[in-house]
PDB file of C-alpha atoms in Angstrom:
ATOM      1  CA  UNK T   1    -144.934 112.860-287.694  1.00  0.00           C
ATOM      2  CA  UNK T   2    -146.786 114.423-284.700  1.00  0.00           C
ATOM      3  CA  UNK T   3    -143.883 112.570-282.418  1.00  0.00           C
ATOM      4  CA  UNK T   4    -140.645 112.528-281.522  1.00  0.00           C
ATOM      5  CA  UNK T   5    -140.601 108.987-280.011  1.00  0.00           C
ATOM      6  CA  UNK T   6    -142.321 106.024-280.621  1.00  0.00           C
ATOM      7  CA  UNK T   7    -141.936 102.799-278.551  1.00  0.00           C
ATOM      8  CA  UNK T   8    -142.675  99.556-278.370  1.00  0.00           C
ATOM      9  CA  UNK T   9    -142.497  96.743-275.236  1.00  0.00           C
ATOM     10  CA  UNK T  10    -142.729  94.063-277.675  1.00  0.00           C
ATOM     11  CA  UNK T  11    -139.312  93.731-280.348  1.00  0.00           C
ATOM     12  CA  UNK T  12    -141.809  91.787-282.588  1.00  0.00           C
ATOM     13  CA  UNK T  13    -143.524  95.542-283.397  1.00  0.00           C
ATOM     14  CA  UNK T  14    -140.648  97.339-284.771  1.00  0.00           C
ATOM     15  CA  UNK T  15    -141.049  95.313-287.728  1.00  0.00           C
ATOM     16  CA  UNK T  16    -144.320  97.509-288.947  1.00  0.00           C
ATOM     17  CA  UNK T  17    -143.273 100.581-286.469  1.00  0.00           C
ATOM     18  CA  UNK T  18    -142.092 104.080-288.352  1.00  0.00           C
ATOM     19  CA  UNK T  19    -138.318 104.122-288.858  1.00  0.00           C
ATOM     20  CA  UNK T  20    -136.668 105.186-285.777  1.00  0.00           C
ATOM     21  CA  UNK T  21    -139.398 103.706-283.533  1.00  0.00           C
ATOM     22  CA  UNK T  22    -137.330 102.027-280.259  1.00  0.00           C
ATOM     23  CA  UNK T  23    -137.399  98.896-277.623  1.00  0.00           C
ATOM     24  CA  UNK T  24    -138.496  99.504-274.427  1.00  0.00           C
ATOM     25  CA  UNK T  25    -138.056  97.005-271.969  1.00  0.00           C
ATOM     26  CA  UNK T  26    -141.080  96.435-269.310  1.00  0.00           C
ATOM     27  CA  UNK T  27    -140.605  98.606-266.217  1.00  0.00           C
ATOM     28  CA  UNK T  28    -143.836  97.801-264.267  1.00  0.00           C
ATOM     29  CA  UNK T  29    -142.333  96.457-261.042  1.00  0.00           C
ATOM     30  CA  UNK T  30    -140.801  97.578-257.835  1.00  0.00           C
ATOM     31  CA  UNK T  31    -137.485  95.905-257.792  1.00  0.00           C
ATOM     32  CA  UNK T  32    -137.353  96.022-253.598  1.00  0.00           C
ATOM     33  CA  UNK T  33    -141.171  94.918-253.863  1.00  0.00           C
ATOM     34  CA  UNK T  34    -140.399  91.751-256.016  1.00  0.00           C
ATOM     35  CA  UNK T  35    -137.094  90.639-254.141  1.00  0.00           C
ATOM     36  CA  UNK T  36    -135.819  86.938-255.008  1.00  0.00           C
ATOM     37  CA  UNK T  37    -137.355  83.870-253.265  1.00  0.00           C
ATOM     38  CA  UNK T  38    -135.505  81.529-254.666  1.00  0.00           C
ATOM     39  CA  UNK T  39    -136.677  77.729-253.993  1.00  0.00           C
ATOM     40  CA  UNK T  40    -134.776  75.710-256.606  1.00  0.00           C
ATOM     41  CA  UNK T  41    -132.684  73.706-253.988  1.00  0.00           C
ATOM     42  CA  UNK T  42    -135.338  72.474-251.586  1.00  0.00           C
ATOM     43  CA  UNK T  43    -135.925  68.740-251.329  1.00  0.00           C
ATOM     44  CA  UNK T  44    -139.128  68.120-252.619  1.00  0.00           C
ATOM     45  CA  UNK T  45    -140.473  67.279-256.339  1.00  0.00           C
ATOM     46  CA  UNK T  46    -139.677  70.579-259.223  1.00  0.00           C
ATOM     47  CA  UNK T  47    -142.808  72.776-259.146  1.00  0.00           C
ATOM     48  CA  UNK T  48    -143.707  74.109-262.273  1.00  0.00           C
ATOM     49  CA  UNK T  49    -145.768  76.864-262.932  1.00  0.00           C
ATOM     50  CA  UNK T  50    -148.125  78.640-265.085  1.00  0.00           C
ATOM     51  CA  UNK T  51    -150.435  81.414-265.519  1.00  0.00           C
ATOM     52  CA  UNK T  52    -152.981  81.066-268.330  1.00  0.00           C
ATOM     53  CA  UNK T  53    -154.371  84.356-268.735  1.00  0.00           C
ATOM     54  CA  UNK T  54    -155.235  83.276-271.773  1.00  0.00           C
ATOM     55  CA  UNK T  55    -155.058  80.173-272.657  1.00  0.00           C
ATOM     56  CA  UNK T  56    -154.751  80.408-276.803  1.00  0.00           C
ATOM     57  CA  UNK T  57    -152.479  82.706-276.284  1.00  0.00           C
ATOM     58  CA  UNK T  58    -150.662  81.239-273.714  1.00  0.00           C
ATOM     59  CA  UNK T  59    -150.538  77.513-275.063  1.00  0.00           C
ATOM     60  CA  UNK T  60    -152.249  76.446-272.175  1.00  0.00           C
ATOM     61  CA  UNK T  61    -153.645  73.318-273.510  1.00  0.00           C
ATOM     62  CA  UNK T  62    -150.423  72.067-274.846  1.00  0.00           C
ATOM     63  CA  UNK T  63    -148.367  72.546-272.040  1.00  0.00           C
ATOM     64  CA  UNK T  64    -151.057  70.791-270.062  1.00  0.00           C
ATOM     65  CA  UNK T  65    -150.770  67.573-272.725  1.00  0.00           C
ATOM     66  CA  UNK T  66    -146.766  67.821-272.187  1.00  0.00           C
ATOM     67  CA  UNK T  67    -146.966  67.587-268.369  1.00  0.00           C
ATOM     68  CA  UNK T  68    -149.391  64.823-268.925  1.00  0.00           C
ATOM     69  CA  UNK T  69    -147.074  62.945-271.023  1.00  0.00           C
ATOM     70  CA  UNK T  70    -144.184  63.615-268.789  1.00  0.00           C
ATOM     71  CA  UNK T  71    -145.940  62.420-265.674  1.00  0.00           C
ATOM     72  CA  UNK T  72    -146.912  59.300-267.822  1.00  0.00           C
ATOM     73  CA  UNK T  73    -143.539  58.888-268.274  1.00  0.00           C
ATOM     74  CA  UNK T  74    -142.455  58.581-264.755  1.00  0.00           C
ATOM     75  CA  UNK T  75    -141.161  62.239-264.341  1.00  0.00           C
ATOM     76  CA  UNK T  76    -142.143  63.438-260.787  1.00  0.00           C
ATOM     77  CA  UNK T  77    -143.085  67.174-260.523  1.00  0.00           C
ATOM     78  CA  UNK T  78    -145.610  68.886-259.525  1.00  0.00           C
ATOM     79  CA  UNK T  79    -147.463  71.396-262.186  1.00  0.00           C
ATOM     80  CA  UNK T  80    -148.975  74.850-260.435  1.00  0.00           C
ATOM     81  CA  UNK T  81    -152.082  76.645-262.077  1.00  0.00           C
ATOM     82  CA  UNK T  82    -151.980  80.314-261.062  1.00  0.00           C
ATOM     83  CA  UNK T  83    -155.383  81.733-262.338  1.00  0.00           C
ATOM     84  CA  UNK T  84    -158.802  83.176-260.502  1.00  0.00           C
ATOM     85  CA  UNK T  85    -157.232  84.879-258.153  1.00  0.00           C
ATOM     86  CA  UNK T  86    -156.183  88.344-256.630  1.00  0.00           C
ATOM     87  CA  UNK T  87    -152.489  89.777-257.516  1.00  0.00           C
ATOM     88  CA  UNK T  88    -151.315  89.411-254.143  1.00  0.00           C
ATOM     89  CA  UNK T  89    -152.513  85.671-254.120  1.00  0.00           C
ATOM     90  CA  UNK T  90    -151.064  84.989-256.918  1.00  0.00           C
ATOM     91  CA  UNK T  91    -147.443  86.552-255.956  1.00  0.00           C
ATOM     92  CA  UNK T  92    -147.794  84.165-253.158  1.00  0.00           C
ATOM     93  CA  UNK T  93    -147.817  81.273-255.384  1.00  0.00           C
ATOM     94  CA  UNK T  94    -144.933  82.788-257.771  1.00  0.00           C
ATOM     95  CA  UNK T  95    -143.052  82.704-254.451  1.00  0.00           C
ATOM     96  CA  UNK T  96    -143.224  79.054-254.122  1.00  0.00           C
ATOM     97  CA  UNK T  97    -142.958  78.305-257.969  1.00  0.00           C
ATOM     98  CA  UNK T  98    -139.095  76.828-259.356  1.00  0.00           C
ATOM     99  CA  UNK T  99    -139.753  77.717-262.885  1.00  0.00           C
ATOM    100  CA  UNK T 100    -142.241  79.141-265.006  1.00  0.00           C
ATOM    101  CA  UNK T 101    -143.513  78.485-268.229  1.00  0.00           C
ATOM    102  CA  UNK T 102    -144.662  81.855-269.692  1.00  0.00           C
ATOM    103  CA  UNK T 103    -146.277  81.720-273.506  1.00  0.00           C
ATOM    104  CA  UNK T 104    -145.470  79.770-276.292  1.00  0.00           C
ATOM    105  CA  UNK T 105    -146.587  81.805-279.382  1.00  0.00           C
ATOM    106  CA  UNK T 106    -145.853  85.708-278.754  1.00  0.00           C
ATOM    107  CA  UNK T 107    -142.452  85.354-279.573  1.00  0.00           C
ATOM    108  CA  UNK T 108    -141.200  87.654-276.671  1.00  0.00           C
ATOM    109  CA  UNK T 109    -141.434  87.201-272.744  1.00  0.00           C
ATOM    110  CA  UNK T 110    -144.865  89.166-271.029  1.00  0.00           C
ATOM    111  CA  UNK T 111    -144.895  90.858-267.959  1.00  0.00           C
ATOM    112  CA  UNK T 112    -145.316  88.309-265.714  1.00  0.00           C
ATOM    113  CA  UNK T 113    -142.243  86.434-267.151  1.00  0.00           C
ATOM    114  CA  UNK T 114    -140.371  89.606-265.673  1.00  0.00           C
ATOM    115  CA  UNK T 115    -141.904  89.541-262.627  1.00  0.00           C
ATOM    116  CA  UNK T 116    -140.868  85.484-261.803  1.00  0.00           C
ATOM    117  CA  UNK T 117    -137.391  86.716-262.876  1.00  0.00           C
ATOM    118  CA  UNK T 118    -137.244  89.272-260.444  1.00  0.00           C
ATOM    119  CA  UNK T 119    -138.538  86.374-257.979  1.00  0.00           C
ATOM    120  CA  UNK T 120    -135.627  84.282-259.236  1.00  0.00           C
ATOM    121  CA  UNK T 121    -137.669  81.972-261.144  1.00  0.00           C
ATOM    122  CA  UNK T 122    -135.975  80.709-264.733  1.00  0.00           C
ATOM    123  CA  UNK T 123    -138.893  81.062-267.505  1.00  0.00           C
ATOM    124  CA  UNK T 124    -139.882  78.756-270.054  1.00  0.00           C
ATOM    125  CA  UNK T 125    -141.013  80.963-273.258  1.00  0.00           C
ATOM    126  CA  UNK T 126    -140.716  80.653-277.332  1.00  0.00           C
ATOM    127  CA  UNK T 127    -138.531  83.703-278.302  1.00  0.00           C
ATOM    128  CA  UNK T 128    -138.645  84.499-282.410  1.00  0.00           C
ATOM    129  CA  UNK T 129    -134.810  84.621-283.071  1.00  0.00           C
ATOM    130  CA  UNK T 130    -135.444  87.018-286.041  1.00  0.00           C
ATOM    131  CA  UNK T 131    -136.876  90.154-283.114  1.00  0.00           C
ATOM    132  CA  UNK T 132    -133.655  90.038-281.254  1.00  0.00           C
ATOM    133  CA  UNK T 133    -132.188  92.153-283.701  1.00  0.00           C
ATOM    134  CA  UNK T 134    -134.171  94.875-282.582  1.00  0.00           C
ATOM    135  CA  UNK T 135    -132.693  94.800-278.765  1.00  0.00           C
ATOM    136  CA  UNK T 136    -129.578  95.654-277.493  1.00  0.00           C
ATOM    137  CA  UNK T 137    -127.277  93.009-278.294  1.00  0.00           C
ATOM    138  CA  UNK T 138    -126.089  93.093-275.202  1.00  0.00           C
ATOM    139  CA  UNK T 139    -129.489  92.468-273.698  1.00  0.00           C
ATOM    140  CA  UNK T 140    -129.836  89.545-276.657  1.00  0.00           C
ATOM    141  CA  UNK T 141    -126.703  87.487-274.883  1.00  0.00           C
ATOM    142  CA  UNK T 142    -128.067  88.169-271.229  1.00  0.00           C
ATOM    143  CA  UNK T 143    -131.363  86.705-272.122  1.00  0.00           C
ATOM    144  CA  UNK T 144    -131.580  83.924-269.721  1.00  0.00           C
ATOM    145  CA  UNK T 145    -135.064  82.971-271.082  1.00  0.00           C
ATOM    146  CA  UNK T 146    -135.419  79.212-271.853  1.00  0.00           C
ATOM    147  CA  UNK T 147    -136.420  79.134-275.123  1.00  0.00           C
ATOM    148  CA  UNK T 148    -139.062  76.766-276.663  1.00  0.00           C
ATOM    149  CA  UNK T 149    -141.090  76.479-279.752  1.00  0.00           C
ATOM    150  CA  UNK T 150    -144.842  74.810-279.218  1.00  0.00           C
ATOM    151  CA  UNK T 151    -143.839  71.409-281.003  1.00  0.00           C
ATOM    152  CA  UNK T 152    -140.523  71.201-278.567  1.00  0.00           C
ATOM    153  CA  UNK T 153    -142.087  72.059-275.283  1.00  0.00           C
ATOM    154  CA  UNK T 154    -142.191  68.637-273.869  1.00  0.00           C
ATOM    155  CA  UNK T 155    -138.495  67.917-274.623  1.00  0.00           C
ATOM    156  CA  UNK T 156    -137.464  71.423-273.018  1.00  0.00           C
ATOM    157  CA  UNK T 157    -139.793  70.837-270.032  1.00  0.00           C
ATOM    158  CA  UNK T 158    -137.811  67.409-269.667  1.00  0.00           C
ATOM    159  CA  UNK T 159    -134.856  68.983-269.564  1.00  0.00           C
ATOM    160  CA  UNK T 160    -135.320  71.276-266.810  1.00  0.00           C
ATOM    161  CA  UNK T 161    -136.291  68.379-265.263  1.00  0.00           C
ATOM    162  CA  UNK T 162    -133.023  66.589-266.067  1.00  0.00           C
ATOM    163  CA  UNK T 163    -131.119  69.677-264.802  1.00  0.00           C
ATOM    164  CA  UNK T 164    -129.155  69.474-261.618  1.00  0.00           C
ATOM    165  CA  UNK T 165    -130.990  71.539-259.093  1.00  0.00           C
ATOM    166  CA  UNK T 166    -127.714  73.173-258.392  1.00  0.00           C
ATOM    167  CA  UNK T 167    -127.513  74.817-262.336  1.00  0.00           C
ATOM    168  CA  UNK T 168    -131.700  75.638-262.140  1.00  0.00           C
ATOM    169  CA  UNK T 169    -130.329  77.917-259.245  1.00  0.00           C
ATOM    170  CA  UNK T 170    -127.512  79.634-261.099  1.00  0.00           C
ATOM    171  CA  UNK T 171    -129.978  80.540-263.576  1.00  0.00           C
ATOM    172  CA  UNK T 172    -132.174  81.923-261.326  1.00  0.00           C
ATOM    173  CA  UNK T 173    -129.822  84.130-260.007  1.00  0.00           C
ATOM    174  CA  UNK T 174    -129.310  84.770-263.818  1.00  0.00           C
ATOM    175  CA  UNK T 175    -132.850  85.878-264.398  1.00  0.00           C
ATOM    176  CA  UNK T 176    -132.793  87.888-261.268  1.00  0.00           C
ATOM    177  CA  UNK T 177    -129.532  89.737-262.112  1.00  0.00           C
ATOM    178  CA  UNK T 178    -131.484  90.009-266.030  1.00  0.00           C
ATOM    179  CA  UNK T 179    -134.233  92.121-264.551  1.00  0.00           C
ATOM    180  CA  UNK T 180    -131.625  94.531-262.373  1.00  0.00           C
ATOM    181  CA  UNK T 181    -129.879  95.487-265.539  1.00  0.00           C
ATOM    182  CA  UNK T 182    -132.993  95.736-268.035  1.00  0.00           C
ATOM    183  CA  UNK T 183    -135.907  95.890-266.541  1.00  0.00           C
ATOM    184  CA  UNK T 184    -134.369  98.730-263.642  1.00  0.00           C
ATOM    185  CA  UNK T 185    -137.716 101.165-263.609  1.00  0.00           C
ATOM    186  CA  UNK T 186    -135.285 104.011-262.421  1.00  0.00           C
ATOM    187  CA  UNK T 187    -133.049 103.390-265.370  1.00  0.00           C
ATOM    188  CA  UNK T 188    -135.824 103.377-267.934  1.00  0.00           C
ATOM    189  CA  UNK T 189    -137.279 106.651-266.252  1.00  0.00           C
ATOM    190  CA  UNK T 190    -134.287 108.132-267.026  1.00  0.00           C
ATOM    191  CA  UNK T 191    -134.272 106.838-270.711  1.00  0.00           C
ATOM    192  CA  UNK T 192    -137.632 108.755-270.882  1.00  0.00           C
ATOM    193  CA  UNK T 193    -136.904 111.825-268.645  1.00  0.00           C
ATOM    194  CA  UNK T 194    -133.841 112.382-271.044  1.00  0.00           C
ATOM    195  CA  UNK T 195    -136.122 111.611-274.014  1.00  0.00           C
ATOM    196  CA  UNK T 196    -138.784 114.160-272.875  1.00  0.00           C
ATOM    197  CA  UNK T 197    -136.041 116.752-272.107  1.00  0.00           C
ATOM    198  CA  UNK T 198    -134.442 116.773-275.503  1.00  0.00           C
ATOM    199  CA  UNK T 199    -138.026 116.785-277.185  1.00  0.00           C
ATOM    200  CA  UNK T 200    -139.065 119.707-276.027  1.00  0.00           C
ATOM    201  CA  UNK T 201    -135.873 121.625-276.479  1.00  0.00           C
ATOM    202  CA  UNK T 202    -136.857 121.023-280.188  1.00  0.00           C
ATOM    203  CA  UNK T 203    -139.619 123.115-280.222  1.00  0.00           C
TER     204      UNK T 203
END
């Protein structure tokens, strides 16, 4: 091998990765720059969004049939589209979001899932059970991802809907405190810095 570390963002990887290869949790955001907003509690209709930046990927089309199906149903919410537009305009409208309903087929939570957590947003995402293995266990129970398969998105998109505003808040605050203790950029630096150090004190 030709290095001492190898990494992956994505648990999913370590699966086909060399033998030693490690997690690494995103660490793309300024935690002072992407302080909570949290909105859960204000007296209006649940606004729900989501960013297809790619929309097969994403499972854009069938979380648009599940809102449709929910609105037929009665269920008053209002469903935000955050595409075609700058980064700062779409921060704005992660501001004003409640939840957000990240992918449905990756099996692990993108960046933008951690940056509506650090906003104090609860996400919507599938998460592959089998990958968790491959974080800190620790990390595993934190998780305060909502977790849904494609075929179950509906029902789980009905439920936040259900949920007491009250609860939608505490887990909020869950997903903010999430991205404090594993996503911390300064703490992951210092992962690598230490990494770095001890690699080249092997040569």
């Amino acid at each position: 091998s030709i290095s001492h570390k190898v990494y992956a963002l994505n648990p999913d990887l370590l699966h086909v990765l060399p033998t030693g290869s490690q997690f690494l949790p995103y660490c793309h955001i300024s935690l002072h720059e992407w302080a909570p907003f949290y909105t859960q509690m204000e007296k209006r209709p649940l606004r729900i969004g989501h960013a297809p930046s790619n929309r097969k990927v994403k499972g854009t089309d069938i979380i648009l049939l599940a809102c449709q199906e929910l609105k037929r149903l009665g269920y008053a919410f209002e469903l935000v589209l955050i595409e075609g537009m700058s980064n700062s305009e779409a921060k704005e409208c992660y501001k004003g979001i409640d939840v957000l309903v990240d992918q449905l087929f990756a099996g692990w939570y993108g960046g933008l899932a951690v940056e509506a957590m650090a906003l104090g947003k609860p996400v919507i995402a599938y998460i592959r059970e089998e990958d968790l293995g491959h974080i800190p266990k620790e990390m595993a129970s934190d998780l305060p991802v909502i977790r849904s398969a494609p075929t179950h998105i509906q029902e789980v998109i009905q439920e936040v809907l259900e949920m007491k505003r009250e609860d939608l808040l505490l887990l909020g605050r869950r997903s903010r405190d999430y991205v404090m203790r594993w996503h911390n950029p300064f703490q992951i630096a210092g992962r690598l810095k230490q990494d770095i150090e001890s690699a080249f004190s092997l040569n």
